[in-house]
Amino acid sequence: MAEIPVLENILKANEELANQVRRRLTAAGVVAFNFIGSPGAGKTALLERTIPVLRADFRIAVIEADCATSRDAQRVQALNVAVIQINTGKGCHVPAHLILQALDGFALDETDLLFIENVGNLVCPSELDIGETAKIAVLSTAEGDDKPQKYPMLFRQCHAVVLNKIDLIPHTDFALERFESDLRAINTQVPLFAVSCRTNEGIAVWVEWLRNRFPPARLR
Amino acid sequence: MAEIPVLENILKANEELANQVRRRLTAAGVVAFNFIGSPGAGKTALLERTIPVLRADFRIAVIEADCATSRDAQRVQALNVAVIQINTGKGCHVPAHLILQALDGFALDETDLLFIENVGNLVCPSELDIGETAKIAVLSTAEGDDKPQKYPMLFRQCHAVVLNKIDLIPHTDFALERFESDLRAINTQVPLFAVSCRTNEGIAVWVEWLRNRFPPARLR
């Protein structure tokens, strides 16, 4: 299989760039979150609920990554935070070198939290380091309660799981106990937050955890 | 960028294997469908609704691709059709060489239709030829009505779009007109089937189209 060493080279090059991202963020005292989930899991909606709660205490920047359009950046811009849209074209994830470029667009020394919304994809972004402090898995109840074991990579590695659209549970076959037992078979310890970005249910608990678990350098 | 020529080599190698798949299927008179969509869009549920309607007239085989588990194959096996599960591990799509191997597991000369359910992913599988006759895009209303333009590759290339979970529309912000206008900006002609695999709404129209548009060689 001739492609394996080459793939390793690409991953190694990305890792070096991810380390550059990490060094710049650490030097500036920025905590960075990499939000990963399928298209439509509600990653942007989660930012729309999370940012207004944190904005009073933290200086926030956002990177939006999508194959095409700047729709998500436009939604986030309405929250009055610094936002940069990355379009990956055919790319199924955002690589570290694009994050590194995007950092030039922010006043990092005046930033506490950086939220990065990855391309909608439960598979590819989970393996790729982009210099983030923590990976946050976002999943919608409409995707079904059997996803952790079918797509284990992300659920093994993430620092938190946000289960969105719990308001839809009564209209689907989703069973929270099945989801939890599926998740625990992969990851016994990761915090699970059941939320509805539509009704705001569960958002306060999730944001409180984020605030306490990952305080920016300025507040430590 | 050292990786570009290498990536081209990988794609070229895949293309050659896809052509081998296509030649074997054509020789045996098999029509093959590549179902592509996010995790939880309802690809397996669509097969569970489609296969029972077609089984009386067609000899059906199924390939299920997932990163891990054989859950989908188990669900399809309950329909009494030949099924093979492929686990791609960290792989974000099923490549042609795994399809080629899987074909050895079927009596192709006694098969009319081959349904291939790709790994749940709206991005990566859309560019990769696996020797299929047609690509079918599957999307759930819970994913939102803005997906065609955000993930245009699949919607540009597919032979049909199946919009699943229309029973959830009253409980979401999904607007069918917005989805259609978003889709038409990318692809003016592709047939759109609005269905609910939960209630069976729209399934008959979709299956009738499939039957007439892609008759297997034996019935032409």
PDB file of N, CA and C in Angstrom, chain B residues 29-97:
ATOM      1  N   GLY B  29     -25.068  -7.841 -15.298  1.00  0.00           N
ATOM      2  CA  GLY B  29     -26.375  -7.194 -15.437  1.00  0.00           C
ATOM      3  C   GLY B  29     -26.912  -6.597 -14.149  1.00  0.00           C
ATOM      4  N   VAL B  30     -26.001  -6.184 -13.259  1.00  0.00           N
ATOM      5  CA  VAL B  30     -26.404  -5.632 -11.951  1.00  0.00           C
ATOM      6  C   VAL B  30     -26.404  -4.101 -11.995  1.00  0.00           C
ATOM      7  N   VAL B  31     -27.467  -3.498 -11.482  1.00  0.00           N
ATOM      8  CA  VAL B  31     -27.514  -2.048 -11.302  1.00  0.00           C
ATOM      9  C   VAL B  31     -27.140  -1.743  -9.852  1.00  0.00           C
ATOM     10  N   ALA B  32     -26.190  -0.806  -9.645  1.00  0.00           N
ATOM     11  CA  ALA B  32     -25.686  -0.547  -8.287  1.00  0.00           C
ATOM     12  C   ALA B  32     -25.928   0.897  -7.864  1.00  0.00           C
ATOM     13  N   PHE B  33     -26.399   1.064  -6.623  1.00  0.00           N
ATOM     14  CA  PHE B  33     -26.699   2.382  -6.077  1.00  0.00           C
ATOM     15  C   PHE B  33     -25.792   2.669  -4.883  1.00  0.00           C
ATOM     16  N   ASN B  34     -25.244   3.866  -4.856  1.00  0.00           N
ATOM     17  CA  ASN B  34     -24.363   4.306  -3.779  1.00  0.00           C
ATOM     18  C   ASN B  34     -25.123   5.329  -2.938  1.00  0.00           C
ATOM     19  N   PHE B  35     -25.588   4.917  -1.761  1.00  0.00           N
ATOM     20  CA  PHE B  35     -26.365   5.803  -0.881  1.00  0.00           C
ATOM     21  C   PHE B  35     -25.414   6.596   0.008  1.00  0.00           C
ATOM     22  N   ILE B  36     -25.468   7.913  -0.117  1.00  0.00           N
ATOM     23  CA  ILE B  36     -24.556   8.806   0.597  1.00  0.00           C
ATOM     24  C   ILE B  36     -25.345   9.805   1.442  1.00  0.00           C
ATOM     25  N   GLY B  37     -24.934   9.971   2.685  1.00  0.00           N
ATOM     26  CA  GLY B  37     -25.587  10.950   3.552  1.00  0.00           C
ATOM     27  C   GLY B  37     -24.927  10.954   4.916  1.00  0.00           C
ATOM     28  N   SER B  38     -25.255  11.937   5.733  1.00  0.00           N
ATOM     29  CA  SER B  38     -24.689  12.071   7.073  1.00  0.00           C
ATOM     30  C   SER B  38     -25.076  10.888   7.956  1.00  0.00           C
ATOM     31  N   PRO B  39     -24.349  10.698   9.055  1.00  0.00           N
ATOM     32  CA  PRO B  39     -24.792   9.720  10.050  1.00  0.00           C
ATOM     33  C   PRO B  39     -26.209  10.068  10.510  1.00  0.00           C
ATOM     34  N   GLY B  40     -27.096   9.077  10.523  1.00  0.00           N
ATOM     35  CA  GLY B  40     -28.439   9.329  11.019  1.00  0.00           C
ATOM     36  C   GLY B  40     -29.380   9.999  10.039  1.00  0.00           C
ATOM     37  N   ALA B  41     -28.971  10.170   8.783  1.00  0.00           N
ATOM     38  CA  ALA B  41     -29.893  10.723   7.783  1.00  0.00           C
ATOM     39  C   ALA B  41     -31.028   9.737   7.501  1.00  0.00           C
ATOM     40  N   GLY B  42     -30.755   8.456   7.751  1.00  0.00           N
ATOM     41  CA  GLY B  42     -31.773   7.439   7.539  1.00  0.00           C
ATOM     42  C   GLY B  42     -31.489   6.551   6.330  1.00  0.00           C
ATOM     43  N   LYS B  43     -30.228   6.336   6.018  1.00  0.00           N
ATOM     44  CA  LYS B  43     -29.878   5.501   4.870  1.00  0.00           C
ATOM     45  C   LYS B  43     -30.334   4.050   5.066  1.00  0.00           C
ATOM     46  N   THR B  44     -30.071   3.504   6.244  1.00  0.00           N
ATOM     47  CA  THR B  44     -30.479   2.122   6.507  1.00  0.00           C
ATOM     48  C   THR B  44     -32.003   2.024   6.563  1.00  0.00           C
ATOM     49  N   ALA B  45     -32.622   3.016   7.194  1.00  0.00           N
ATOM     50  CA  ALA B  45     -34.092   3.022   7.264  1.00  0.00           C
ATOM     51  C   ALA B  45     -34.698   3.079   5.860  1.00  0.00           C
ATOM     52  N   LEU B  46     -34.063   3.823   4.958  1.00  0.00           N
ATOM     53  CA  LEU B  46     -34.560   3.903   3.586  1.00  0.00           C
ATOM     54  C   LEU B  46     -34.461   2.540   2.903  1.00  0.00           C
ATOM     55  N   LEU B  47     -33.363   1.833   3.138  1.00  0.00           N
ATOM     56  CA  LEU B  47     -33.248   0.470   2.592  1.00  0.00           C
ATOM     57  C   LEU B  47     -34.317  -0.442   3.201  1.00  0.00           C
ATOM     58  N   GLU B  48     -34.579  -0.268   4.482  1.00  0.00           N
ATOM     59  CA  GLU B  48     -35.588  -1.107   5.147  1.00  0.00           C
ATOM     60  C   GLU B  48     -36.984  -0.877   4.569  1.00  0.00           C
ATOM     61  N   ARG B  49     -37.225   0.332   4.032  1.00  0.00           N
ATOM     62  CA  ARG B  49     -38.520   0.623   3.408  1.00  0.00           C
ATOM     63  C   ARG B  49     -38.528   0.245   1.931  1.00  0.00           C
ATOM     64  N   THR B  50     -37.377   0.384   1.278  1.00  0.00           N
ATOM     65  CA  THR B  50     -37.292   0.202  -0.179  1.00  0.00           C
ATOM     66  C   THR B  50     -37.250  -1.277  -0.570  1.00  0.00           C
ATOM     67  N   ILE B  51     -36.421  -2.027   0.151  1.00  0.00           N
ATOM     68  CA  ILE B  51     -36.180  -3.421  -0.233  1.00  0.00           C
ATOM     69  C   ILE B  51     -37.443  -4.284  -0.209  1.00  0.00           C
ATOM     70  N   PRO B  52     -38.275  -4.190   0.830  1.00  0.00           N
ATOM     71  CA  PRO B  52     -39.473  -5.041   0.840  1.00  0.00           C
ATOM     72  C   PRO B  52     -40.389  -4.807  -0.364  1.00  0.00           C
ATOM     73  N   VAL B  53     -40.423  -3.558  -0.888  1.00  0.00           N
ATOM     74  CA  VAL B  53     -41.294  -3.267  -2.038  1.00  0.00           C
ATOM     75  C   VAL B  53     -40.722  -3.890  -3.314  1.00  0.00           C
ATOM     76  N   LEU B  54     -39.403  -3.916  -3.426  1.00  0.00           N
ATOM     77  CA  LEU B  54     -38.758  -4.384  -4.660  1.00  0.00           C
ATOM     78  C   LEU B  54     -38.449  -5.880  -4.659  1.00  0.00           C
ATOM     79  N   ARG B  55     -38.455  -6.477  -3.487  1.00  0.00           N
ATOM     80  CA  ARG B  55     -37.952  -7.846  -3.349  1.00  0.00           C
ATOM     81  C   ARG B  55     -38.748  -8.875  -4.154  1.00  0.00           C
ATOM     82  N   ALA B  56     -40.030  -8.599  -4.355  1.00  0.00           N
ATOM     83  CA  ALA B  56     -40.855  -9.549  -5.110  1.00  0.00           C
ATOM     84  C   ALA B  56     -40.395  -9.643  -6.566  1.00  0.00           C
ATOM     85  N   ASP B  57     -39.897  -8.535  -7.118  1.00  0.00           N
ATOM     86  CA  ASP B  57     -39.557  -8.507  -8.542  1.00  0.00           C
ATOM     87  C   ASP B  57     -38.058  -8.567  -8.823  1.00  0.00           C
ATOM     88  N   PHE B  58     -37.243  -8.196  -7.841  1.00  0.00           N
ATOM     89  CA  PHE B  58     -35.798  -8.093  -8.095  1.00  0.00           C
ATOM     90  C   PHE B  58     -35.009  -8.918  -7.087  1.00  0.00           C
ATOM     91  N   ARG B  59     -33.858  -9.407  -7.532  1.00  0.00           N
ATOM     92  CA  ARG B  59     -32.928 -10.098  -6.638  1.00  0.00           C
ATOM     93  C   ARG B  59     -31.931  -9.055  -6.125  1.00  0.00           C
ATOM     94  N   ILE B  60     -31.904  -8.892  -4.831  1.00  0.00           N
ATOM     95  CA  ILE B  60     -31.234  -7.738  -4.218  1.00  0.00           C
ATOM     96  C   ILE B  60     -30.049  -8.164  -3.348  1.00  0.00           C
ATOM     97  N   ALA B  61     -28.943  -7.422  -3.462  1.00  0.00           N
ATOM     98  CA  ALA B  61     -27.796  -7.599  -2.570  1.00  0.00           C
ATOM     99  C   ALA B  61     -27.460  -6.241  -1.955  1.00  0.00           C
ATOM    100  N   VAL B  62     -26.885  -6.269  -0.760  1.00  0.00           N
ATOM    101  CA  VAL B  62     -26.603  -5.028  -0.029  1.00  0.00           C
ATOM    102  C   VAL B  62     -25.171  -5.064   0.522  1.00  0.00           C
ATOM    103  N   ILE B  63     -24.469  -3.947   0.371  1.00  0.00           N
ATOM    104  CA  ILE B  63     -23.190  -3.751   1.066  1.00  0.00           C
ATOM    105  C   ILE B  63     -23.372  -2.618   2.061  1.00  0.00           C
ATOM    106  N   GLU B  64     -23.068  -2.894   3.326  1.00  0.00           N
ATOM    107  CA  GLU B  64     -23.159  -1.887   4.381  1.00  0.00           C
ATOM    108  C   GLU B  64     -21.756  -1.455   4.773  1.00  0.00           C
ATOM    109  N   ALA B  65     -21.470  -0.156   4.724  1.00  0.00           N
ATOM    110  CA  ALA B  65     -20.160   0.337   5.141  1.00  0.00           C
ATOM    111  C   ALA B  65     -20.309   1.256   6.344  1.00  0.00           C
ATOM    112  N   ASP B  66     -19.559   0.959   7.386  1.00  0.00           N
ATOM    113  CA  ASP B  66     -19.520   1.791   8.587  1.00  0.00           C
ATOM    114  C   ASP B  66     -18.100   1.789   9.112  1.00  0.00           C
ATOM    115  N   CYS B  67     -17.750   2.796   9.876  1.00  0.00           N
ATOM    116  CA  CYS B  67     -16.446   2.787  10.537  1.00  0.00           C
ATOM    117  C   CYS B  67     -16.331   1.545  11.421  1.00  0.00           C
ATOM    118  N   ALA B  68     -17.381   1.279  12.195  1.00  0.00           N
ATOM    119  CA  ALA B  68     -17.346   0.148  13.122  1.00  0.00           C
ATOM    120  C   ALA B  68     -18.746  -0.423  13.322  1.00  0.00           C
ATOM    121  N   THR B  69     -18.821  -1.582  13.871  1.00  0.00           N
ATOM    122  CA  THR B  69     -20.026  -2.377  14.173  1.00  0.00           C
ATOM    123  C   THR B  69     -20.643  -2.989  12.906  1.00  0.00           C
ATOM    124  N   SER B  70     -21.485  -4.026  13.124  1.00  0.00           N
ATOM    125  CA  SER B  70     -22.221  -4.618  11.995  1.00  0.00           C
ATOM    126  C   SER B  70     -23.718  -4.413  12.199  1.00  0.00           C
ATOM    127  N   ARG B  71     -24.055  -3.323  12.910  1.00  0.00           N
ATOM    128  CA  ARG B  71     -25.461  -3.067  13.239  1.00  0.00           C
ATOM    129  C   ARG B  71     -26.344  -2.915  12.006  1.00  0.00           C
ATOM    130  N   ASP B  72     -25.847  -2.153  11.014  1.00  0.00           N
ATOM    131  CA  ASP B  72     -26.675  -1.908   9.836  1.00  0.00           C
ATOM    132  C   ASP B  72     -26.879  -3.201   9.043  1.00  0.00           C
ATOM    133  N   ALA B  73     -25.825  -3.997   8.932  1.00  0.00           N
ATOM    134  CA  ALA B  73     -25.955  -5.278   8.216  1.00  0.00           C
ATOM    135  C   ALA B  73     -26.968  -6.174   8.921  1.00  0.00           C
ATOM    136  N   GLN B  74     -26.956  -6.147  10.246  1.00  0.00           N
ATOM    137  CA  GLN B  74     -27.926  -6.965  10.988  1.00  0.00           C
ATOM    138  C   GLN B  74     -29.353  -6.522  10.709  1.00  0.00           C
ATOM    139  N   ARG B  75     -29.544  -5.199  10.617  1.00  0.00           N
ATOM    140  CA  ARG B  75     -30.890  -4.692  10.316  1.00  0.00           C
ATOM    141  C   ARG B  75     -31.329  -5.133   8.924  1.00  0.00           C
ATOM    142  N   VAL B  76     -30.409  -5.062   7.961  1.00  0.00           N
ATOM    143  CA  VAL B  76     -30.759  -5.419   6.586  1.00  0.00           C
ATOM    144  C   VAL B  76     -30.941  -6.926   6.434  1.00  0.00           C
ATOM    145  N   GLN B  77     -30.156  -7.693   7.190  1.00  0.00           N
ATOM    146  CA  GLN B  77     -30.261  -9.149   7.122  1.00  0.00           C
ATOM    147  C   GLN B  77     -31.667  -9.626   7.489  1.00  0.00           C
ATOM    148  N   ALA B  78     -32.325  -8.868   8.350  1.00  0.00           N
ATOM    149  CA  ALA B  78     -33.685  -9.220   8.741  1.00  0.00           C
ATOM    150  C   ALA B  78     -34.655  -9.170   7.554  1.00  0.00           C
ATOM    151  N   LEU B  79     -34.241  -8.530   6.440  1.00  0.00           N
ATOM    152  CA  LEU B  79     -35.092  -8.444   5.249  1.00  0.00           C
ATOM    153  C   LEU B  79     -34.880  -9.632   4.310  1.00  0.00           C
ATOM    154  N   ASN B  80     -34.031 -10.578   4.729  1.00  0.00           N
ATOM    155  CA  ASN B  80     -33.768 -11.768   3.908  1.00  0.00           C
ATOM    156  C   ASN B  80     -33.178 -11.451   2.542  1.00  0.00           C
ATOM    157  N   VAL B  81     -32.187 -10.566   2.521  1.00  0.00           N
ATOM    158  CA  VAL B  81     -31.408 -10.357   1.300  1.00  0.00           C
ATOM    159  C   VAL B  81     -29.935 -10.586   1.643  1.00  0.00           C
ATOM    160  N   ALA B  82     -29.149 -10.841   0.609  1.00  0.00           N
ATOM    161  CA  ALA B  82     -27.716 -11.045   0.823  1.00  0.00           C
ATOM    162  C   ALA B  82     -27.082  -9.731   1.258  1.00  0.00           C
ATOM    163  N   VAL B  83     -26.311  -9.760   2.328  1.00  0.00           N
ATOM    164  CA  VAL B  83     -25.705  -8.516   2.826  1.00  0.00           C
ATOM    165  C   VAL B  83     -24.286  -8.768   3.311  1.00  0.00           C
ATOM    166  N   ILE B  84     -23.397  -7.835   3.004  1.00  0.00           N
ATOM    167  CA  ILE B  84     -22.017  -7.882   3.477  1.00  0.00           C
ATOM    168  C   ILE B  84     -21.702  -6.576   4.191  1.00  0.00           C
ATOM    169  N   GLN B  85     -21.126  -6.680   5.388  1.00  0.00           N
ATOM    170  CA  GLN B  85     -20.721  -5.484   6.138  1.00  0.00           C
ATOM    171  C   GLN B  85     -19.246  -5.211   5.896  1.00  0.00           C
ATOM    172  N   ILE B  86     -18.921  -3.967   5.568  1.00  0.00           N
ATOM    173  CA  ILE B  86     -17.533  -3.517   5.493  1.00  0.00           C
ATOM    174  C   ILE B  86     -17.289  -2.546   6.632  1.00  0.00           C
ATOM    175  N   ASN B  87     -16.249  -2.770   7.420  1.00  0.00           N
ATOM    176  CA  ASN B  87     -15.850  -1.804   8.451  1.00  0.00           C
ATOM    177  C   ASN B  87     -14.614  -1.072   7.960  1.00  0.00           C
ATOM    178  N   THR B  88     -14.716   0.258   7.893  1.00  0.00           N
ATOM    179  CA  THR B  88     -13.626   1.044   7.334  1.00  0.00           C
ATOM    180  C   THR B  88     -12.670   1.551   8.417  1.00  0.00           C
ATOM    181  N   GLY B  89     -12.959   1.255   9.698  1.00  0.00           N
ATOM    182  CA  GLY B  89     -12.079   1.735  10.772  1.00  0.00           C
ATOM    183  C   GLY B  89     -12.087   3.248  10.820  1.00  0.00           C
ATOM    184  N   LYS B  90     -10.921   3.857  10.581  1.00  0.00           N
ATOM    185  CA  LYS B  90     -10.854   5.317  10.572  1.00  0.00           C
ATOM    186  C   LYS B  90     -11.258   5.890   9.220  1.00  0.00           C
ATOM    187  N   GLY B  91     -11.531   5.022   8.261  1.00  0.00           N
ATOM    188  CA  GLY B  91     -11.832   5.474   6.898  1.00  0.00           C
ATOM    189  C   GLY B  91     -13.174   6.168   6.807  1.00  0.00           C
ATOM    190  N   CYS B  92     -13.202   7.311   6.130  1.00  0.00           N
ATOM    191  CA  CYS B  92     -14.376   8.174   6.081  1.00  0.00           C
ATOM    192  C   CYS B  92     -15.286   7.881   4.897  1.00  0.00           C
ATOM    193  N   HIS B  93     -14.950   6.874   4.098  1.00  0.00           N
ATOM    194  CA  HIS B  93     -15.757   6.483   2.939  1.00  0.00           C
ATOM    195  C   HIS B  93     -15.362   5.059   2.597  1.00  0.00           C
ATOM    196  N   VAL B  94     -16.136   4.410   1.733  1.00  0.00           N
ATOM    197  CA  VAL B  94     -15.744   3.068   1.309  1.00  0.00           C
ATOM    198  C   VAL B  94     -15.032   3.189  -0.043  1.00  0.00           C
ATOM    199  N   PRO B  95     -13.780   2.740  -0.129  1.00  0.00           N
ATOM    200  CA  PRO B  95     -13.057   2.840  -1.400  1.00  0.00           C
ATOM    201  C   PRO B  95     -13.421   1.679  -2.328  1.00  0.00           C
ATOM    202  N   ALA B  96     -13.119   1.853  -3.627  1.00  0.00           N
ATOM    203  CA  ALA B  96     -13.501   0.863  -4.636  1.00  0.00           C
ATOM    204  C   ALA B  96     -12.890  -0.506  -4.359  1.00  0.00           C
ATOM    205  N   HIS B  97     -11.666  -0.556  -3.802  1.00  0.00           N
ATOM    206  CA  HIS B  97     -11.033  -1.872  -3.635  1.00  0.00           C
ATOM    207  C   HIS B  97     -11.783  -2.736  -2.634  1.00  0.00           C
TER     208      HIS B  97
END
